[in-house]
């Protein structure tokens, strides 16, 4: 049997197996909650006066479709994924590493040859709501259409109007390197059947207008679950564990349910809204990595009323307690180093580096009143026993400037060895957090390689 015949047989076998799995999973899935399960639990609304949940806030009442579209595009954070570092906004090319190979975001500017300039309104709606591109091309769920499916037609078309109002940028993304069978786009039709709820947002009449607006922002535009909810074997969001945390690009996207220990339950309203709007909450740390980007490109552009609605909805997400997520320690450390007796061990190395490279900004107490954003105590990352986010921060720092013009966290990946980085992170989590992390130099090495 030649290779291509074998491939066809394997392909057909795979398709049959998938169809059988698909049908049985569909039966199971039909009976389990969808992404907005607890939204629907309150009963689906029929009252039209709840319409204010979609669209832009009242502040935009007199604005044209392009300004409304700009706001909604920021709320949906389209730019983050469709822009390569240093590249033209929305011109695509950003890589998405998956266990099955790498996929690249396309150009979504109005350039006719390399972008979506020829797309009709209906092409655009089909992509956002159903994950089907022009000419029936099935799209991968790295494009979060299972969340954008909730967007109203009017909001989706305002986004299109805004994108089409910008100067078109020429640019073609590199070819995907996905392996067989994952390079078979038609398989995504099964995925969509199972995991794309494929319906528009419907307000819950038993909840306030503010809560409904928050639900629309969080579940639809903000697609928070795409990072904060873990995935099942088929890469669908496991909404039984809604918002209880997940791993994304080597970072822990923490539990944002209402759980008081591992989630946001103990955060004050002021802290939560401050974190969302500015990326920093007094006594709760500063957003880093992927969350810093979400704040910069998306949440910091929302009106205070929308930030408040987002927080209102988050507060209502049923608490789930995560393993390995102890209560954070919020007391500051001693003002001076406590010298360790075990000379020559990793603690001494950590303390030495902290004294050389970190103390100028962070101080020995972890609380520098002149550089508020650098406060280490109270932050989930510093209290995370895995030490993962703290290590990412120490290696790569903060990419862009702080909005308040203060110093940002520099990256030390090229300054220190794996052993030194592990030592200083383990030292910082012990000194400022609830427990010492146990990062090994080999883990730092894998973090370097997976970047
Ligand atoms: C989390 C990352 C992410 C976000 C956020 C995102 N996209 Fe995408 N998008 C992608 C990826 C990756 C693809 C390519 C999928 C594929 O090749 O199957 C894509 C594909 C598309 C396509 C299909 C284009 C084509 O040529 O087939 C359109 C249109 C699109 N996105 C528009 C948007 C809009 C509008 C927004 C904001 C409302 C948005 N995207 C937000 C990652 C994202
Ligand atoms: C691209 C992935 C991504 C998206 C999308 C995302 N987050 Fe996050 N989020 C993260 C990561 C990673 C962290 C941890 C950041 C850190 O340690 O500095 C985080 C942290 C947080 C925290 C702080 C948790 C804590 O205990 O410190 C809150 C609150 C939060 N996110 C809310 C949201 C909301 C609300 C949305 C949707 C509007 C959202 N996030 C969308 C990745 C994401
Ligand atoms: C130039 C000042 C500066 C230096 C030097 C510095 N940091 Fe930072 N660090 C910051 C700031 C500011 C933040 C908050 C994030 C931001 O705004 O960039 C931060 C954030 C952090 C965080 C994440 C805190 C959170 O809220 O999640 C950790 C962990 C950290 N730094 C550890 C270190 C270590 C360890 C060193 C030494 C190897 C170091 N920093 C050196 C300024 C600095």
XYZ file of C-alpha atoms and ligand atoms in Angstrom:
580
model
C 0.000 0.000 0.000
C 1.489 3.368 -0.915
C 1.767 6.230 1.495
C -1.031 8.352 0.096
C -3.526 5.441 0.167
C -2.548 4.743 3.726
C -3.140 8.383 4.542
C -6.620 8.272 3.012
C -7.493 5.157 5.033
C -6.148 6.667 8.229
C -8.057 9.841 7.423
C -11.316 7.976 6.819
C -10.821 5.868 9.967
C -10.144 9.006 11.948
C -13.239 10.719 10.536
C -15.490 7.736 11.441
C -14.045 7.520 14.936
C -14.497 11.249 15.321
C -18.074 11.104 14.088
C -18.899 8.382 16.655
C -17.166 10.256 19.446
C -18.819 13.425 18.181
C -22.347 12.046 18.337
C -21.920 10.532 21.786
C -20.252 13.629 23.151
C -22.987 15.737 21.608
C -25.581 13.777 23.587
C -23.618 14.317 26.752
C -22.933 17.933 25.934
C -26.539 18.785 25.161
C -27.394 18.021 28.778
C -24.581 19.946 30.392
C -24.305 23.661 31.055
C -23.033 26.014 28.371
C -20.765 29.010 28.928
C -23.563 31.196 30.158
C -25.218 28.417 32.168
C -25.748 30.379 35.324
C -26.792 33.360 33.274
C -29.595 31.300 31.848
C -30.461 29.858 35.255
C -32.301 33.051 36.113
C -34.673 32.492 33.192
C -34.293 33.949 29.740
C -35.752 37.370 29.262
C -38.332 38.629 26.893
C -38.462 42.236 28.090
C -37.074 44.637 25.502
C -36.007 47.290 28.042
C -32.948 45.176 28.864
C -31.418 46.087 25.518
C -28.918 48.364 27.183
C -26.814 45.274 28.003
C -25.421 45.344 24.472
C -23.956 48.315 22.573
C -21.882 51.100 24.108
C -22.524 52.908 27.432
C -24.859 55.903 27.578
C -21.831 58.235 27.255
C -21.687 57.212 23.574
C -25.327 57.987 22.816
C -24.576 60.712 20.308
C -21.471 59.200 18.753
C -21.222 57.782 15.252
C -20.822 54.114 14.391
C -17.042 54.421 14.064
C -16.514 55.774 17.589
C -18.852 53.133 18.929
C -16.950 50.535 16.928
C -13.621 51.746 18.291
C -14.898 51.329 21.844
C -16.292 47.855 21.169
C -13.095 46.773 19.356
C -11.112 47.743 22.454
C -13.576 45.972 24.751
C -13.212 42.836 22.575
C -9.412 43.239 22.471
C -9.162 42.342 18.761
C -5.860 44.165 18.496
C -3.922 41.987 20.973
C -4.170 38.848 18.858
C -4.157 40.420 15.423
C -0.942 42.420 15.829
C 2.580 41.093 15.817
C 5.056 42.730 18.225
C 6.165 46.003 16.664
C 3.840 45.487 13.683
C 0.911 47.489 12.300
C -2.261 47.155 14.389
C -4.682 44.483 13.086
C -2.320 43.389 10.271
C -2.026 39.894 11.817
C 0.905 37.487 12.005
C 0.952 36.875 15.759
C 1.931 33.243 16.434
C -0.195 30.955 18.603
C 1.806 27.950 19.764
C -0.407 24.898 20.352
C 0.558 21.320 21.237
C -0.208 20.509 17.579
C 1.914 23.161 15.874
C 1.799 26.922 15.409
C -1.015 28.952 13.954
C -0.907 32.621 12.941
C -3.574 35.289 13.166
C -4.644 36.743 9.806
C -4.674 40.367 8.660
C -8.072 41.893 9.539
C -7.480 45.356 8.109
C -9.501 46.394 5.069
C -6.635 45.688 2.652
C -8.344 44.025 -0.307
C -5.647 41.513 -1.201
C -4.133 40.477 2.152
C -6.835 41.582 4.620
C -10.615 41.361 4.782
C -11.401 44.306 2.470
C -13.691 42.158 0.304
C -15.700 40.772 3.194
C -19.422 41.556 3.285
C -21.270 42.261 6.527
C -22.642 38.769 6.424
C -19.149 37.224 5.955
C -18.002 39.140 9.028
C -20.980 38.079 11.161
C -20.521 34.442 10.139
C -16.881 34.557 11.235
C -17.581 36.198 14.609
C -20.678 34.192 15.460
C -19.973 30.809 13.904
C -16.228 30.609 13.335
C -16.652 30.187 9.595
C -14.528 32.402 7.346
C -15.102 33.533 3.792
C -15.826 30.678 1.381
C -16.813 28.327 4.236
C -13.299 28.086 5.709
C -13.581 26.637 9.226
C -11.655 28.719 11.770
C -9.715 27.445 14.761
C -11.005 28.359 18.211
C -7.781 30.250 19.002
C -10.056 32.939 17.534
C -12.503 33.183 20.460
C -15.714 33.013 18.423
C -17.348 30.821 21.074
C -17.411 34.066 23.125
C -18.003 36.568 20.293
C -21.041 34.534 19.291
C -22.879 36.447 22.041
C -22.254 39.844 20.356
C -25.261 41.511 18.804
C -25.237 42.003 15.021
C -25.187 45.772 15.519
C -22.115 45.635 17.767
C -20.288 43.246 15.448
C -20.944 45.519 12.470
C -19.819 48.594 14.412
C -16.518 46.747 14.964
C -16.314 46.065 11.238
C -17.061 49.707 10.457
C -14.255 50.802 12.748
C -11.762 48.308 11.271
C -12.706 49.476 7.761
C -12.247 53.130 8.749
C -8.527 52.552 9.427
C -5.778 52.780 6.807
C -5.482 49.304 5.261
C -2.183 47.532 5.999
C -0.604 45.033 3.632
C 0.675 41.871 5.273
C 0.278 38.121 4.993
C 0.769 35.904 8.029
C 3.226 32.989 7.779
C 1.816 29.556 6.895
C 0.488 27.563 9.862
C 2.597 24.579 10.892
C -0.213 22.451 12.318
C 0.274 18.698 11.999
C -2.159 16.217 10.476
C -4.986 15.771 11.426
C -5.097 19.181 13.094
C -4.457 20.903 9.782
C -7.841 19.583 8.577
C -10.013 22.646 9.029
C -13.261 20.752 8.405
C -12.756 18.966 11.745
C -13.515 22.306 13.394
C -17.138 21.880 12.367
C -17.382 19.130 15.027
C -15.696 21.392 17.516
C -18.146 24.196 16.782
C -21.102 21.870 17.079
C -19.956 20.862 20.537
C -18.471 23.994 21.987
C -19.817 27.057 20.217
C -23.169 27.939 21.811
C -23.843 29.902 18.591
C -26.445 32.248 20.014
C -26.686 35.955 20.777
C -26.719 37.404 24.284
C -30.086 37.366 25.990
C -30.491 39.357 29.190
C -31.716 37.707 32.388
C -34.755 39.639 33.630
C -34.273 38.655 37.247
C -30.915 40.431 37.315
C -30.132 44.155 37.223
C -29.326 46.035 34.031
C -25.811 46.525 35.387
C -25.306 42.787 35.935
C -26.552 42.059 32.424
C -24.174 44.613 30.981
C -21.362 42.979 32.972
C -22.343 39.525 31.661
C -22.201 40.834 28.092
C -18.801 42.442 28.682
C -17.246 39.459 30.471
C -18.746 36.529 28.543
C -18.909 38.154 25.128
C -16.640 41.091 24.396
C -13.987 40.506 27.083
C -13.858 36.705 26.547
C -12.313 36.420 30.040
C -13.077 32.696 30.172
C -10.751 32.006 27.245
C -7.857 32.473 29.688
C -9.409 32.058 33.141
C -11.375 28.816 32.523
C -9.564 25.531 32.005
C -10.170 23.426 28.891
C -11.357 19.873 28.417
C -9.669 17.223 26.256
C -11.224 18.728 23.133
C -9.958 22.250 23.898
C -13.475 23.404 24.746
C -13.930 25.553 27.861
C -14.864 23.406 30.859
C -17.586 25.614 32.279
C -18.117 23.399 35.278
C -14.866 25.019 36.391
C -15.838 28.443 35.135
C -13.255 31.146 35.928
C -11.441 28.985 38.479
C -8.118 29.530 36.715
C -6.033 28.070 33.909
C -2.553 28.063 32.422
C -1.978 30.414 29.466
C 1.327 30.988 27.650
C 3.336 29.907 30.691
C 1.362 32.132 33.080
C -1.264 31.204 35.652
C -4.455 33.083 34.811
C -5.740 33.014 38.381
C -9.065 32.055 39.865
C -11.474 35.003 39.437
C -14.564 33.365 40.968
C -16.053 34.776 44.174
C -14.112 32.296 46.343
C -12.690 34.268 49.303
C -9.457 32.240 49.537
C -8.377 31.489 46.002
C -10.573 33.880 44.034
C -11.681 37.507 44.304
C -14.081 37.070 47.249
C -11.866 38.957 49.687
C -11.061 41.841 47.303
C -12.888 45.095 48.040
C -14.925 46.710 45.263
C -12.348 49.493 45.057
C -9.501 46.983 44.649
C -11.267 45.027 41.942
C -12.269 48.069 39.902
C -8.836 49.650 40.329
C -7.146 46.446 39.120
C -9.374 46.150 36.060
C -9.111 49.801 35.062
C -5.405 50.364 35.776
C -3.751 46.929 36.161
C -2.858 47.596 39.772
C -4.817 47.276 42.998
C -3.495 48.676 46.238
C -2.483 45.651 48.311
C -3.262 43.102 45.563
C -0.375 43.494 43.170
C 0.069 44.511 39.557
C -1.106 42.739 36.406
C 1.739 41.204 34.418
C 2.152 39.359 31.116
C -1.057 38.537 29.243
C -3.213 40.352 31.820
C -1.119 43.525 31.549
C -1.842 43.432 27.821
C -5.581 42.931 28.419
C -5.587 45.986 30.685
C -3.499 48.116 28.346
C -5.347 47.424 25.113
C -8.799 46.719 26.429
C -9.967 47.271 30.005
C -8.219 50.626 30.529
C -10.337 52.009 27.650
C -13.654 51.113 29.281
C -15.834 53.745 30.941
C -16.130 53.641 34.755
C -19.718 52.407 34.330
C -18.522 49.427 32.296
C -15.707 48.638 34.763
C -18.304 48.702 37.514
C -20.611 46.408 35.526
C -17.709 43.994 34.883
C -16.945 43.857 38.600
C -20.635 43.399 39.460
C -20.882 40.394 37.201
C -17.564 38.861 38.371
C -18.781 39.079 41.967
C -21.718 36.849 41.057
C -19.626 34.035 39.560
C -20.162 31.041 41.896
C -17.110 30.434 44.108
C -14.810 27.530 43.282
C -11.822 26.799 45.479
C -8.594 25.933 43.669
C -5.959 23.542 44.909
C -2.507 25.084 45.521
C -3.960 28.500 46.099
C -3.424 29.455 49.732
C -4.770 32.690 51.231
C -2.356 35.508 50.431
C -0.189 37.044 53.114
C -0.713 40.780 53.186
C 1.674 41.950 55.875
C 4.878 43.641 54.814
C 8.198 41.908 55.443
C 10.889 43.096 57.865
C 12.505 46.355 56.841
C 15.989 44.765 56.808
C 17.251 41.432 55.529
C 17.135 38.591 58.015
C 20.514 36.948 57.575
C 20.421 33.229 57.107
C 22.947 30.994 58.875
C 23.180 28.340 56.165
C 25.907 30.093 54.211
C 26.243 29.020 50.596
C 22.745 27.625 50.019
C 20.201 28.864 47.491
C 18.668 31.243 50.042
C 21.891 33.194 50.323
C 22.208 33.419 46.574
C 18.608 34.642 46.366
C 19.149 37.209 49.072
C 22.373 38.397 47.476
C 20.686 38.983 44.103
C 17.692 40.610 45.715
C 20.051 42.995 47.510
C 21.905 43.774 44.270
C 19.163 44.026 41.711
C 15.756 44.356 43.320
C 15.914 46.215 46.599
C 16.287 49.630 44.970
C 12.736 49.447 43.658
C 11.073 46.893 45.914
C 12.832 47.655 49.264
C 13.460 44.958 51.885
C 9.887 45.335 53.166
C 8.338 44.727 49.732
C 6.449 47.992 50.018
C 8.023 51.061 48.423
C 5.762 54.014 49.093
C 7.451 55.942 46.270
C 6.737 53.208 43.726
C 3.301 51.937 44.654
C 2.892 49.556 41.711
C 5.958 47.594 42.820
C 4.380 46.417 46.098
C 5.157 42.716 46.408
C 3.094 41.821 49.465
C -0.540 40.845 48.910
C 0.002 39.895 45.265
C -1.293 36.501 44.145
C 1.795 35.963 41.989
C 4.091 36.340 45.003
C 1.865 33.996 47.024
C 1.575 31.386 44.287
C 3.478 28.250 45.402
C 4.383 27.484 41.764
C 6.367 30.736 41.489
C 5.471 30.737 37.810
C 4.161 34.274 37.268
C 6.808 35.766 39.553
C 9.506 34.027 37.484
C 7.971 35.294 34.216
C 7.966 38.798 35.666
C 11.584 38.554 36.838
C 12.704 37.174 33.472
C 10.782 39.373 31.074
C 9.503 42.320 33.120
C 6.842 44.682 31.851
C 6.857 45.341 28.122
C 5.425 48.842 28.048
C 5.368 52.019 30.077
C 3.163 52.452 33.120
C 0.259 54.782 32.458
C 1.257 56.884 35.490
C 4.784 57.386 34.094
C 6.523 55.519 36.951
C 9.346 52.971 36.571
C 8.402 49.562 35.217
C 9.757 46.134 36.087
C 12.860 45.406 33.987
C 13.522 41.852 32.680
C 16.527 39.904 33.963
C 16.485 36.899 31.601
C 19.777 37.849 30.005
C 21.429 39.142 33.189
C 21.120 36.045 35.366
C 21.547 32.302 34.958
C 18.728 29.806 35.453
C 20.043 29.026 38.916
C 20.180 32.699 39.897
C 16.663 33.416 38.643
C 15.239 30.390 40.464
C 17.076 31.469 43.625
C 15.822 35.067 43.623
C 12.212 34.070 42.852
C 12.202 31.415 45.576
C 13.686 33.993 47.922
C 11.059 36.625 47.048
C 8.113 34.245 47.477
C 9.461 33.148 50.856
C 10.192 36.651 52.051
C 7.037 38.388 50.821
C 4.524 35.596 50.293
C 2.895 32.883 52.319
C 5.303 30.082 51.323
C 8.621 29.580 49.545
C 8.229 28.457 45.926
C 10.447 25.582 44.812
C 11.369 26.550 41.265
C 14.253 24.524 39.853
C 16.796 25.911 37.349
C 15.500 23.359 34.799
C 12.041 24.964 34.952
C 13.570 28.364 34.208
C 15.336 26.768 31.231
C 12.033 25.377 29.875
C 10.436 28.786 30.287
C 13.214 30.254 28.159
C 12.713 27.610 25.485
C 8.949 27.948 25.282
C 9.091 31.658 24.638
C -7.325 35.376 21.431
C -6.878 35.828 20.131
C -7.849 36.509 19.190
C -8.704 37.552 19.461
C -8.915 38.258 20.786
C -9.342 37.877 18.215
N -8.900 37.062 17.220
Fe -9.533 37.063 15.281
N -8.448 35.402 14.937
C -7.498 34.869 15.773
C -6.825 33.771 15.106
C -5.694 32.924 15.699
C -7.420 33.644 13.837
C -7.063 32.615 12.766
C -7.930 31.398 12.943
C -7.688 30.383 11.859
O -6.714 30.490 11.087
O -8.488 29.458 11.775
C -8.429 34.688 13.779
C -9.255 34.889 12.666
C -10.086 35.974 12.511
C -10.863 36.251 11.310
C -10.875 35.418 10.021
C -10.028 36.104 9.000
C -9.704 35.300 7.802
O -8.958 35.802 6.953
O -10.153 34.150 7.687
C -11.542 37.428 11.533
C -12.479 38.149 10.585
C -11.201 37.857 12.875
N -10.317 36.956 13.430
C -11.682 39.024 13.427
C -11.507 39.345 14.771
C -12.184 40.418 15.431
C -13.119 41.395 14.757
C -11.813 40.377 16.741
C -12.329 41.227 17.878
C -13.789 41.288 17.995
C -10.876 39.272 16.890
N -10.692 38.673 15.686
C -10.271 38.902 18.069
C -7.244 35.264 17.075
C -7.972 36.221 17.769
C -4.990 36.577 27.488
C -5.374 35.932 28.705
C -6.269 36.677 29.672
C -7.482 37.264 29.413
C -8.230 37.357 28.087
C -7.951 37.773 30.676
N -7.054 37.513 31.676
Fe -7.193 38.099 33.618
N -5.374 37.335 34.012
C -4.586 36.645 33.107
C -3.320 36.308 33.755
C -2.174 35.544 33.124
C -3.383 36.816 35.078
C -2.275 36.785 36.139
C -1.491 38.085 36.013
C -0.365 38.255 36.992
O -0.012 37.341 37.754
O 0.200 39.358 37.037
C -4.692 37.445 35.200
C -5.134 38.083 36.354
C -6.414 38.607 36.527
C -6.927 39.152 37.767
C -6.158 39.233 39.086
C -6.262 37.932 39.824
C -5.409 37.868 41.067
O -5.736 37.054 41.942
O -4.416 38.605 41.150
C -8.208 39.584 37.517
C -9.154 40.241 38.508
C -8.489 39.301 36.136
N -7.377 38.709 35.559
C -9.691 39.586 35.514
C -9.928 39.395 34.146
C -11.131 39.808 33.474
C -12.329 40.458 34.133
C -10.977 39.493 32.162
C -11.929 39.757 31.010
C -12.307 41.140 30.823
C -9.671 38.883 32.021
N -9.058 38.840 33.241
C -9.156 38.446 30.820
C -4.891 36.355 31.785
C -6.011 36.835 31.107
C 13.329 49.594 38.214
C 12.564 49.121 39.330
C 12.482 47.621 39.566
C 13.518 46.707 39.705
C 15.000 46.956 39.653
C 12.884 45.424 39.989
N 11.521 45.565 39.973
Fe 10.182 44.069 40.241
N 8.665 45.355 39.799
C 8.799 46.723 39.603
C 7.500 47.293 39.312
C 7.186 48.758 39.052
C 6.574 46.205 39.335
C 5.081 46.221 39.060
C 4.851 45.906 37.616
C 5.121 47.095 36.722
O 4.516 48.137 36.949
O 5.992 46.969 35.850
C 7.353 45.012 39.651
C 6.812 43.750 39.748
C 7.474 42.640 40.247
C 6.865 41.362 40.535
C 5.388 41.017 40.333
C 4.580 41.611 41.449
C 3.081 41.396 41.308
O 2.322 42.265 41.747
O 2.657 40.371 40.789
C 7.847 40.555 41.047
C 7.683 39.126 41.540
C 9.074 41.323 41.045
N 8.813 42.577 40.543
C 10.285 40.871 41.491
C 11.488 41.534 41.271
C 12.797 40.949 41.517
C 13.025 39.573 42.122
C 13.727 41.890 41.135
C 15.211 41.742 41.133
C 15.755 40.628 40.385
C 12.991 43.062 40.668
N 11.660 42.806 40.778
C 13.571 44.235 40.223
C 9.961 47.441 39.638
C 11.236 46.886 39.716
